[in-house]
PDB file of C-alpha atoms in Angstrom:
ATOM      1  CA  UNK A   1      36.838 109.585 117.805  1.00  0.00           C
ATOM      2  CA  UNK A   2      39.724 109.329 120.306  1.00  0.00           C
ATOM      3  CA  UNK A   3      42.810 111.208 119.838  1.00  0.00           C
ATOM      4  CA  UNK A   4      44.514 107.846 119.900  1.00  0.00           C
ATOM      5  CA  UNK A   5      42.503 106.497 117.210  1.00  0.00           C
ATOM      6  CA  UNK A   6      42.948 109.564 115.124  1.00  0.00           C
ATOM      7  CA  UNK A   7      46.576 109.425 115.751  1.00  0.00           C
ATOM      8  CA  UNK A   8      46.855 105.584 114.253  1.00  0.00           C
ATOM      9  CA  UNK A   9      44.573 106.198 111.497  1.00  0.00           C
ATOM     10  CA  UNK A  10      46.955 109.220 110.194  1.00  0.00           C
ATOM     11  CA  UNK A  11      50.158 107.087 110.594  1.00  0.00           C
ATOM     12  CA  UNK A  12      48.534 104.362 109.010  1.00  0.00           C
ATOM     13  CA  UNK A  13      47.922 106.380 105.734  1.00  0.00           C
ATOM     14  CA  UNK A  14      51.731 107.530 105.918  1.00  0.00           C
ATOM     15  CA  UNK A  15      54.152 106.770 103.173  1.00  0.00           C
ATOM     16  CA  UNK A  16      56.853 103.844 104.520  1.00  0.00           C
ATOM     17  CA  UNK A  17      59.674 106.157 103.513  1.00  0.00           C
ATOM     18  CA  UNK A  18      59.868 109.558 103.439  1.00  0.00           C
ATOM     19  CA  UNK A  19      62.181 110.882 100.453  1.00  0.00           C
ATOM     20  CA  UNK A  20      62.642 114.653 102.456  1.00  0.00           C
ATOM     21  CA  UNK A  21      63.442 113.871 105.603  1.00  0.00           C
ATOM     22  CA  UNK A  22      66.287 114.983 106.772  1.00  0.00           C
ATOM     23  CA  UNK A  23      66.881 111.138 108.809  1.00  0.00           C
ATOM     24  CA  UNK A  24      69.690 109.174 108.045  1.00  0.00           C
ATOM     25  CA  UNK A  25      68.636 105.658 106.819  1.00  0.00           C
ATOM     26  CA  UNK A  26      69.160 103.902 110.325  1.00  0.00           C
ATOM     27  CA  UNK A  27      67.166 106.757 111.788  1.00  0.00           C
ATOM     28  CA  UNK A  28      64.432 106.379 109.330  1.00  0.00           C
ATOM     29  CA  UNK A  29      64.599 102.509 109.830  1.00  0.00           C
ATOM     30  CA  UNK A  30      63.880 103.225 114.021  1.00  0.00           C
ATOM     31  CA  UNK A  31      61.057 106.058 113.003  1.00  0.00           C
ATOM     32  CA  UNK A  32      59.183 103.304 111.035  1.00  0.00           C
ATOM     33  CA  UNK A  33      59.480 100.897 114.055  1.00  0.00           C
ATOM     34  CA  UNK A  34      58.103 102.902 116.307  1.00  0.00           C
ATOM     35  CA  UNK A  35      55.670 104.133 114.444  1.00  0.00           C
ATOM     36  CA  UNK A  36      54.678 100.422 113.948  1.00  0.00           C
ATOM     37  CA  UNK A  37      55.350  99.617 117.599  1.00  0.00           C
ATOM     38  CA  UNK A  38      53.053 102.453 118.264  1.00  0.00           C
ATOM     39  CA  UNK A  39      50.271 101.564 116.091  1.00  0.00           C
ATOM     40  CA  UNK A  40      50.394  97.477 117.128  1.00  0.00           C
ATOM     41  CA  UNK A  41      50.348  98.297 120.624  1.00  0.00           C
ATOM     42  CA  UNK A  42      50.270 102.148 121.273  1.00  0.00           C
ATOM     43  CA  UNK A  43      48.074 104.576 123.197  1.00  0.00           C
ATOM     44  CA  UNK A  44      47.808 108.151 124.209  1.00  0.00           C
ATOM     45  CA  UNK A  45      45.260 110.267 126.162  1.00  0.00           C
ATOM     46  CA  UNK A  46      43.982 113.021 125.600  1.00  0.00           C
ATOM     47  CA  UNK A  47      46.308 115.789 125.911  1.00  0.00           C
ATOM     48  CA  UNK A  48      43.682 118.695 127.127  1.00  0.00           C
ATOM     49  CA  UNK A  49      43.137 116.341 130.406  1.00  0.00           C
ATOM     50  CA  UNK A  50      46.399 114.424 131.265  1.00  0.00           C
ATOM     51  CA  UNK A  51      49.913 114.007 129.391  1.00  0.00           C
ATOM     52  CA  UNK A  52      50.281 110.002 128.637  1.00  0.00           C
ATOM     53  CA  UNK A  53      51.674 108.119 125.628  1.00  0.00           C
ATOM     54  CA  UNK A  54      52.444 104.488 126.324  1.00  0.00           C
ATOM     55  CA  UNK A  55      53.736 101.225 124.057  1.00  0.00           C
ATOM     56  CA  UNK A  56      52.691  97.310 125.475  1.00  0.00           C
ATOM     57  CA  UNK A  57      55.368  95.392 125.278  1.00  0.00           C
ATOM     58  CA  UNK A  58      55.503  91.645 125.970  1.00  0.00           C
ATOM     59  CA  UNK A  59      59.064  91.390 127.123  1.00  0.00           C
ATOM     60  CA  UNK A  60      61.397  93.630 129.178  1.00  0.00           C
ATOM     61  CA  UNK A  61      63.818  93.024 126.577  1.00  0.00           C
ATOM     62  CA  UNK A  62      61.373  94.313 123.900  1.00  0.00           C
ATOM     63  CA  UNK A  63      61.126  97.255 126.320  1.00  0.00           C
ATOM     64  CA  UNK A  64      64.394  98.349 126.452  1.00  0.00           C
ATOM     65  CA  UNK A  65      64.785  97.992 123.001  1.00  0.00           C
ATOM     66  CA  UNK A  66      62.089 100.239 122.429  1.00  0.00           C
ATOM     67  CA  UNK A  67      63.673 102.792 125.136  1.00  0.00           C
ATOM     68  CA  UNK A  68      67.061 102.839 123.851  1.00  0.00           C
ATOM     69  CA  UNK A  69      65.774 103.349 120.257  1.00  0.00           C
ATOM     70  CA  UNK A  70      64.264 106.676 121.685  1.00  0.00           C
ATOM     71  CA  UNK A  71      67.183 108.092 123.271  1.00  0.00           C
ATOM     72  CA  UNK A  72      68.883 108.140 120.165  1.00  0.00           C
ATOM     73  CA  UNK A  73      66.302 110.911 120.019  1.00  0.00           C
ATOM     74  CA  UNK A  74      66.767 112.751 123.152  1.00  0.00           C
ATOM     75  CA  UNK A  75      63.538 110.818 124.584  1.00  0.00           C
ATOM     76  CA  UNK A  76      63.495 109.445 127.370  1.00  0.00           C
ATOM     77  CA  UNK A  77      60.865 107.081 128.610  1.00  0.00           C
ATOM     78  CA  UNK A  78      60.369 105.064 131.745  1.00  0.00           C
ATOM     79  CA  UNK A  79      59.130 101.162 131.905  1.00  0.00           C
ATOM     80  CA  UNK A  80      56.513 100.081 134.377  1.00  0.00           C
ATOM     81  CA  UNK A  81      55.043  96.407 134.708  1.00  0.00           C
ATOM     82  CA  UNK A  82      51.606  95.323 133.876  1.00  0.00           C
ATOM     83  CA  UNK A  83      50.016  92.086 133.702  1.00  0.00           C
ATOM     84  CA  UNK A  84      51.395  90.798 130.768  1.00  0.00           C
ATOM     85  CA  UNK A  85      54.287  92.437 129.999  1.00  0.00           C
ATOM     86  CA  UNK A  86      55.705  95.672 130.340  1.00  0.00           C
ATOM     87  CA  UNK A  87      54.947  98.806 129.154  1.00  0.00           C
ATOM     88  CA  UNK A  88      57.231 101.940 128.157  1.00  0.00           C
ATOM     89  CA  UNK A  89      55.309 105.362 128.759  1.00  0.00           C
ATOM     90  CA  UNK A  90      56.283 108.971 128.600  1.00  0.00           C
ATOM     91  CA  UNK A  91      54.396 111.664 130.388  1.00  0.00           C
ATOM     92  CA  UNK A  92      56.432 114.679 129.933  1.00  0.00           C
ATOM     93  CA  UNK A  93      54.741 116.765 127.327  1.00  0.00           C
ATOM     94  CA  UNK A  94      57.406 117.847 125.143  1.00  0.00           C
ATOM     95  CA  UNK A  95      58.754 114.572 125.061  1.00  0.00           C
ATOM     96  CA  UNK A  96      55.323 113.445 123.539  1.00  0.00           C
ATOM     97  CA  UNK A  97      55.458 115.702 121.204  1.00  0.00           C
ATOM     98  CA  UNK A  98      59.261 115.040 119.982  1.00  0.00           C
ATOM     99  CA  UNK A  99      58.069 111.300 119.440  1.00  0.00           C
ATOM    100  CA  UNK A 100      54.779 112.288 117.529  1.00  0.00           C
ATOM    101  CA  UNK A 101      57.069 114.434 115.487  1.00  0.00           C
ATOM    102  CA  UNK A 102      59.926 111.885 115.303  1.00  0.00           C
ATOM    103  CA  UNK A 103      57.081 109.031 113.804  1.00  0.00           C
ATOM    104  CA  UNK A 104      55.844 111.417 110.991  1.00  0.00           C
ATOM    105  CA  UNK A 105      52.640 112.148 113.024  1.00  0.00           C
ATOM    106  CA  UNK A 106      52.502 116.054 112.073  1.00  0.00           C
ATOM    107  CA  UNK A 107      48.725 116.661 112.298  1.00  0.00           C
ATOM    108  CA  UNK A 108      49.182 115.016 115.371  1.00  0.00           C
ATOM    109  CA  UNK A 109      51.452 117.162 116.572  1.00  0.00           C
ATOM    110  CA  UNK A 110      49.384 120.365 115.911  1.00  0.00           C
ATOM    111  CA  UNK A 111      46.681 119.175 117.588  1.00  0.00           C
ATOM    112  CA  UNK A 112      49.065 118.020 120.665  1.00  0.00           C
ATOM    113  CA  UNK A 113      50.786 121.506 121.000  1.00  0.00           C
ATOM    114  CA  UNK A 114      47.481 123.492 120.412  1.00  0.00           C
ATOM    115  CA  UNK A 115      45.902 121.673 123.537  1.00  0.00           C
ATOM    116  CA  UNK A 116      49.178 121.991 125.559  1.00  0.00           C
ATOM    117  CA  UNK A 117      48.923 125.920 124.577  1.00  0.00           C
ATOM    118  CA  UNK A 118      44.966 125.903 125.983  1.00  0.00           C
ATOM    119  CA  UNK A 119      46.087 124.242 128.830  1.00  0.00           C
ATOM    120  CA  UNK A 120      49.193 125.943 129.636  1.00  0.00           C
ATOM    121  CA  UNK A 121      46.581 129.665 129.070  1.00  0.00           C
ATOM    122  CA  UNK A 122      44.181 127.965 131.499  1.00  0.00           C
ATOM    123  CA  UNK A 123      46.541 126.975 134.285  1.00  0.00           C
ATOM    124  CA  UNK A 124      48.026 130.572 133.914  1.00  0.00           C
ATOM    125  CA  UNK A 125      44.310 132.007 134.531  1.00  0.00           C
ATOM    126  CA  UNK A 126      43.949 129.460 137.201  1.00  0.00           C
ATOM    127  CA  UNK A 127      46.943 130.538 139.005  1.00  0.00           C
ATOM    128  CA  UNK A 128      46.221 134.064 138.717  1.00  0.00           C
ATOM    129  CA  UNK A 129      42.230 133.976 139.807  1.00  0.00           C
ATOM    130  CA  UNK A 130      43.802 131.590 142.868  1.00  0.00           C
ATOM    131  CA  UNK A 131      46.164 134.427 143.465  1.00  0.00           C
ATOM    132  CA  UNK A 132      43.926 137.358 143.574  1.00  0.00           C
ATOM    133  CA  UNK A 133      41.207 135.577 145.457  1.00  0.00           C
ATOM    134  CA  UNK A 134      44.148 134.004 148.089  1.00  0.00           C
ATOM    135  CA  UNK A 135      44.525 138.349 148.494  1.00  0.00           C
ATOM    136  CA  UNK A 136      41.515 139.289 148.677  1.00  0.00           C
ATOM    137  CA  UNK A 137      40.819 136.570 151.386  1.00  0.00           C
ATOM    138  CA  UNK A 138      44.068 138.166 153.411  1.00  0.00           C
ATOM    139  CA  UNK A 139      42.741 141.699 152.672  1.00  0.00           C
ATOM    140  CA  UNK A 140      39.216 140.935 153.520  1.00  0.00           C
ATOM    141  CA  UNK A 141      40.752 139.492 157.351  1.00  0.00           C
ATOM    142  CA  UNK A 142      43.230 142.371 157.795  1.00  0.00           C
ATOM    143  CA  UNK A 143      40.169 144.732 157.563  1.00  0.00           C
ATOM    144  CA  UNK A 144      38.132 142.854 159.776  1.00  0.00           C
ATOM    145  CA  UNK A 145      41.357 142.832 162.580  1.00  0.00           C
ATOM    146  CA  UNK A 146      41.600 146.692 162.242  1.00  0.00           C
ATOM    147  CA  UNK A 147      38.031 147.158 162.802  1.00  0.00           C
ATOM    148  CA  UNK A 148      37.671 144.820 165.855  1.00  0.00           C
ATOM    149  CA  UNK A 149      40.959 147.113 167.007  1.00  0.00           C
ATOM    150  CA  UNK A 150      39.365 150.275 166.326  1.00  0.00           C
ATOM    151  CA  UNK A 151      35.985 149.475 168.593  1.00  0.00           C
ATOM    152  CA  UNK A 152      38.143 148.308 171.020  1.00  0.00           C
ATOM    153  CA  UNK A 153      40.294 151.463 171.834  1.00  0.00           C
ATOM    154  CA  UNK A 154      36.704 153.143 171.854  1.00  0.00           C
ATOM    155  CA  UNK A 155      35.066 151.118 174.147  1.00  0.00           C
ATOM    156  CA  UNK A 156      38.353 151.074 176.378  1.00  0.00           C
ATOM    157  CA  UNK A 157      38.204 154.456 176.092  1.00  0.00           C
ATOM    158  CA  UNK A 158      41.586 154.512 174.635  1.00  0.00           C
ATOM    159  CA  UNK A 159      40.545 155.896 171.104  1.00  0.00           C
ATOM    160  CA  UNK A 160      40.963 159.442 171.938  1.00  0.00           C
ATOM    161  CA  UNK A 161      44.589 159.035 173.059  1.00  0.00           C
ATOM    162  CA  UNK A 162      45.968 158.149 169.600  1.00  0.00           C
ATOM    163  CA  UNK A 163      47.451 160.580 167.591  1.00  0.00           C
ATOM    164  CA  UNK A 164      45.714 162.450 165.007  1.00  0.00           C
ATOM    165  CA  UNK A 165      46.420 160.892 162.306  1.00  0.00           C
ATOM    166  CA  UNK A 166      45.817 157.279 163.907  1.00  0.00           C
ATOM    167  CA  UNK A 167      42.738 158.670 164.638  1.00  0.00           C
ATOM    168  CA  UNK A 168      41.837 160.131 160.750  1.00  0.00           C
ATOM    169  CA  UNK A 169      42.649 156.493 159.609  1.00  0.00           C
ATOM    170  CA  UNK A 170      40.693 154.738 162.098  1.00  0.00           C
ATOM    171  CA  UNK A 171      37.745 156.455 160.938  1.00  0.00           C
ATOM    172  CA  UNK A 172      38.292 156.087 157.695  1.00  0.00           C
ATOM    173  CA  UNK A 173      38.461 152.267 158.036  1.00  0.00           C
ATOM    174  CA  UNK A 174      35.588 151.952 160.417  1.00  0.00           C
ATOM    175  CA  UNK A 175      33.181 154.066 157.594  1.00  0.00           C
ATOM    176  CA  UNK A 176      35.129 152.477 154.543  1.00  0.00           C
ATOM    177  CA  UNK A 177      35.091 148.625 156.317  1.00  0.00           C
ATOM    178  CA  UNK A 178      35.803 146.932 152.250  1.00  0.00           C
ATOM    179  CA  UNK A 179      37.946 149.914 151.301  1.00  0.00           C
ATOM    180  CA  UNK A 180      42.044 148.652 149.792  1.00  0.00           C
ATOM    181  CA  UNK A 181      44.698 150.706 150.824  1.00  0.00           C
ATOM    182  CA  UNK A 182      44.885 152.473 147.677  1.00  0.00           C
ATOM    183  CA  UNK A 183      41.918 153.860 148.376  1.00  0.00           C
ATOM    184  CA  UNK A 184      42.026 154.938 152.034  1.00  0.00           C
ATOM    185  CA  UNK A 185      45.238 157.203 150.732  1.00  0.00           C
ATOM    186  CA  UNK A 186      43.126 158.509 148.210  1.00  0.00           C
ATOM    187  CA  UNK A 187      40.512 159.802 151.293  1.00  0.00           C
ATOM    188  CA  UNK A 188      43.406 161.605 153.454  1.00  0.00           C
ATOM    189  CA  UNK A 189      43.837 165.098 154.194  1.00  0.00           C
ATOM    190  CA  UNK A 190      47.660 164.744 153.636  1.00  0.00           C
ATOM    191  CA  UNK A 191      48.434 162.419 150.977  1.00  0.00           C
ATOM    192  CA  UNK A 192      50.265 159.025 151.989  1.00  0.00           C
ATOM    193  CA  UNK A 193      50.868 156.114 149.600  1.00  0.00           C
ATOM    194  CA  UNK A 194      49.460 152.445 150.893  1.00  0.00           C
ATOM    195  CA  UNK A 195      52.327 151.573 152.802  1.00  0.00           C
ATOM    196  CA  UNK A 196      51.817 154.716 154.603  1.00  0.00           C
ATOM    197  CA  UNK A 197      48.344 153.627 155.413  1.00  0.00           C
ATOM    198  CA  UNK A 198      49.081 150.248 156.136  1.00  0.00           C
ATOM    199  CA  UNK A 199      52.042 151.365 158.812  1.00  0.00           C
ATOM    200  CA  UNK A 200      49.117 153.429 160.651  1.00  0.00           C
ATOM    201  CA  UNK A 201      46.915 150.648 160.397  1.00  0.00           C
ATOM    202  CA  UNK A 202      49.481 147.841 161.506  1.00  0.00           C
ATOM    203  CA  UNK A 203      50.526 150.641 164.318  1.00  0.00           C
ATOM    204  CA  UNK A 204      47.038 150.708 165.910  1.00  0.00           C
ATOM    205  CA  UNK A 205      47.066 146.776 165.801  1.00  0.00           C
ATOM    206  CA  UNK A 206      50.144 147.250 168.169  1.00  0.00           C
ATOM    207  CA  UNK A 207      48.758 149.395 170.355  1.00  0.00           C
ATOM    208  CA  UNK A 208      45.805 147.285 170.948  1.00  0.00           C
ATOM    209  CA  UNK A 209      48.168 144.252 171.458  1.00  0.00           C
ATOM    210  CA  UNK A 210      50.344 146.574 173.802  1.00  0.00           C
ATOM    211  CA  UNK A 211      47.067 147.179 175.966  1.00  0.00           C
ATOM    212  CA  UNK A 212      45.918 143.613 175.882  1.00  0.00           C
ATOM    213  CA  UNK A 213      49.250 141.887 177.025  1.00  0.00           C
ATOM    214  CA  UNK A 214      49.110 145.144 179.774  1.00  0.00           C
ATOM    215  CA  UNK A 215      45.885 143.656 181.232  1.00  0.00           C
TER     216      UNK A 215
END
């Protein structure tokens, strides 16, 4: 079963009036008509895939009626033709779940926000693993520069000319090729942190560009 369908089936099987809420009488009057609005010609998609609630309506007039009714709510939805009609449609996911809430829909709502909560986790873990592998990717090239550097100043016979401790890091990257940074410190005589070792890296990138723009 859709969670449209399951949606209309629970606010069929609401009470008309609801003796607790908090609504003023006029408010309660607009709750039941768009609950009925929704249910006669309402749909919604399923929120772990896309954000969509929409309402047919056959007139623009009926449309606007519809939207005004909802900003007494702080919702605020947008109209778009179709074939027949026009129909009224929200797609921002809070506002979705201020108009489940505002029709009495409250299993509805659970449901909603736990799938906007999975969602929300996965696009975090998404963005993250994109992140990481978007580094990697950079880290993985920079090493492979450095190394085509390196072989260069030794077959040019430059190698020998660099300092010693261009020299100590060379080597370490040409026998440590998928080392980080981190680690390279971590194999120095004298201690640097992974700027340090990137600045000595980056320097004998210079020098090779130095030689090549000599040529």
């Amino acid at each position: 079963m859709s969670f449209s369908t399951e949606l209309k089936e629970e606010l069929v099987n609401l009470k008309m009036w609801d003796n607790q809420s908090n609504l003023s009488q006029d408010e309660q009057i607009t709750r039941l008509t768009l609950r009925e609005e929704f249910i006669k010609s309402g749909f919604i998609n399923n929120p772990a895939k896309d954000y969509h609630l929409e309402i047919s309506c056959k007139t623009e007039k009926k449309a606007k009626e519809i939207i005004k009714m909802l900003e007494q709510f702080e919702i605020y939805a947008k109209i778009t033709n179709k074939a027949k009609g026009k129909i009224i449609y929200l797609k921002d996911g809070e506002d979705i779940s201020k108009f489940l809430a505002l029709i009495g829909a409250n299993n509805a709502v659970l449901r909603f926000e736990e799938a906007r909560v999975e969602k929300s986790a996965r696009n975090s873990i998404n963005r993250i693993v994109n992140c990481e592998t978007a580094n990697l990717s950079k880290t993985v090239e920079a090493a492979k520069t450095q190394i085509e550097n390196i072989k260069f100043l030794k077959r040019h016979k430059k190698f020998e000319n660099l300092p010693d401790n261009l020299k100590e890091i060379a080597n370490l990257r040409l026998e440590n090729p998928d080392a980080s940074y981190e680690e390279l410190s971590g194999m120095l005589k004298s201690k640097i942190g992974k700027s340090g070792v990137y600045h000595r890296l980056n320097k004998i990138n210079k020098i090779v560009e130095e030689i090549k723009v000599g040529k």
